[in-house]
Amino acid sequence: SQPTSSAGSICELSEEPKGEKLVGFARLYSGSIRVGQRLYVMGPKYDPKYPKKHVSEIVVQSLYLIMGRDLESLDEVCAGNVFGIGGLEGHILKNGTLASTLEDARNMAGVKMETSPIVRVALEPEDPTEMDKLVEGLRLLNQADPCVEVLVQETGEHVILTAGELHLERCLRDLKERFAKIEIHASEPIVPFRESIVRADLAVNKEKEGVMVPRGRVEIKINSKLMTLKVQTVPLPTRVTEFLTKHSASIKAVVDEKIAKKNHKREDDDDEETGDASPLNANNLLNTEELEQQLRHEFAEAKKEGGPFTSLWDDIVDHIWAFGPRRIGSNLLINRIPGYVRKPFFQVDSKKSTEVAVDHADEVIKVDDDNDALSILDVDFHIHTGFQLTTLTGPLCAEPMTGVCYIVQGVEFHPEELVSSNGEQVDVRSRLHTVQGQVIAAAKEAYRQGFLDWSPRLLLAMYTCDIQANAEVLGRVYGVISKRKGKIVSEDLKDGTSFWQIKALLPVIESFGFSDEIRKRTSGAASPQLVFSGFDLLDEDPFWVPTTEEELEDLGEKADKENLARKYMDTVRKRKGMFVEKKLVEHAEKQRTLKKN
């Protein structure tokens, strides 16, 4: 018989003198499995088209019957059983598929978690010489917990992502007591935000130097005055932003396919545990044609809804230059440069094996440029780079953007501006690298100015909070949720009982200590369940101050009402070491004496 089993997750179940022993939790779908048998391990990214990739061979070292916390050794397991298996160390990170043969074997790996890890914490050992123990402990934790994610930042920091406060506490305790067995210093929990723009009550046009121009339009020259970049910034329709956010995995698949076709090789740019390319997950992705058609449909529906930007959505899909950030986000870079025509983004060409893509110029169809000194082809990649960098770190608090559309409307060159100190004309080509660096800086500044021309908004990471409580403690539950800036979505009385089922949305940034507080206020009668649900717009301008006579009369010059968006923005900026606009001394004539012990 040919066994086919799916090792759903790797769990720590027993301890040896050397340390922890990892035992796989598996289910056998067909055949039987015995100790000493040789099996193939297929990772989440295994594809039968490439049978030599993401596959390895193992020998089954031990089999166990799992009985609660105890393990009973077995020699053989038959189909239909759930069991423990040893000998998978170094072959499976979190999940995989085991089979006795690769012929007609189906890759069943891929475990979809109900919640996404959202709370991020940086770790370091109390004793710097024990860093290797921390790294080994993080490796074991990553295998033992299917929900946690372990990352190494570009700065060299070791970071773990957890589902919430309770999960974070458990992970830190396991690291200290079982896996790393050292004292660990953890940073304050880091919660992500998103940055976006809305029209609010702003006029579509504004006066600039005595002329009415569209809001969000920016013209900027690079430092050497050699080039002028014209960009218009507009907010994307809500339905389009939601569509792009929902189908980011499909966009990534299109980008990966374009890269693979250019380089004539299969790209393996993700870690094995992501499983993005597994057949199980691939069934949920839209192909290139479906993605293009549905995106056109969303823009068509947005155009029917009306608004000041309907004319901009005409054939916009044909002019998409890139998505961002990281080429897969919910922001668009649109090419409207006269005389510069690129291939449609969703057109993926198949090249012959003898053809090799040299650079990004393969995406360009036509360039009308009479200037021999400098061409759009010399700077187009750097305009795109500025877009990716800006959408990754927005101007509010260096968090990723969402729902912003940048339309590049023109690029003008002025080679006559480049002269030496003695007034002679300088060859532009000799300064090309300097010019390209200036283009990136100018593009970033243009995108930043266009963003701030509209009414900026923060998007908060949100939990869906489910609470079951009786009528006696209902008011206290509402009080705690309101205090934490949450909002009630629904409340239903369960038939035949005296219990109410409450569903609410709670900002992740306000959730720390929420469970303990609600249990204390209700004397243990209510217990919340928190699941990450996505990002929600906080409809408050972080730069708003009272300006009209009515606002000044109601709120005063300092605005008695706390600006929540400004508070969150300043908190993140402080954490990142960015400038915070805050008055340290409001009354210079008053003395403040601080006593320090």
Short mmCIF file of C-alpha atoms in Angstrom, two decimals, residues 116 461-464 531-536:
data_model
loop_
_atom_site.label_atom_id
_atom_site.label_comp_id
_atom_site.label_asym_id
_atom_site.label_seq_id
_atom_site.Cartn_x
_atom_site.Cartn_y
_atom_site.Cartn_z
CA SER A 116 -3.47 36.68 10.88
CA ALA A 461 -5.94 47.60 12.42
CA MET A 462 -9.20 46.20 13.83
CA TYR A 463 -10.27 43.16 15.81
CA THR A 464 -13.71 41.57 15.51
CA VAL A 531 -9.98 37.96 15.71
CA PHE A 532 -8.14 40.29 13.31
CA SER A 533 -10.56 41.54 10.65
CA GLY A 534 -8.58 44.07 8.59
CA PHE A 535 -8.10 47.85 8.50
CA ASP A 536 -10.82 50.43 9.10
#
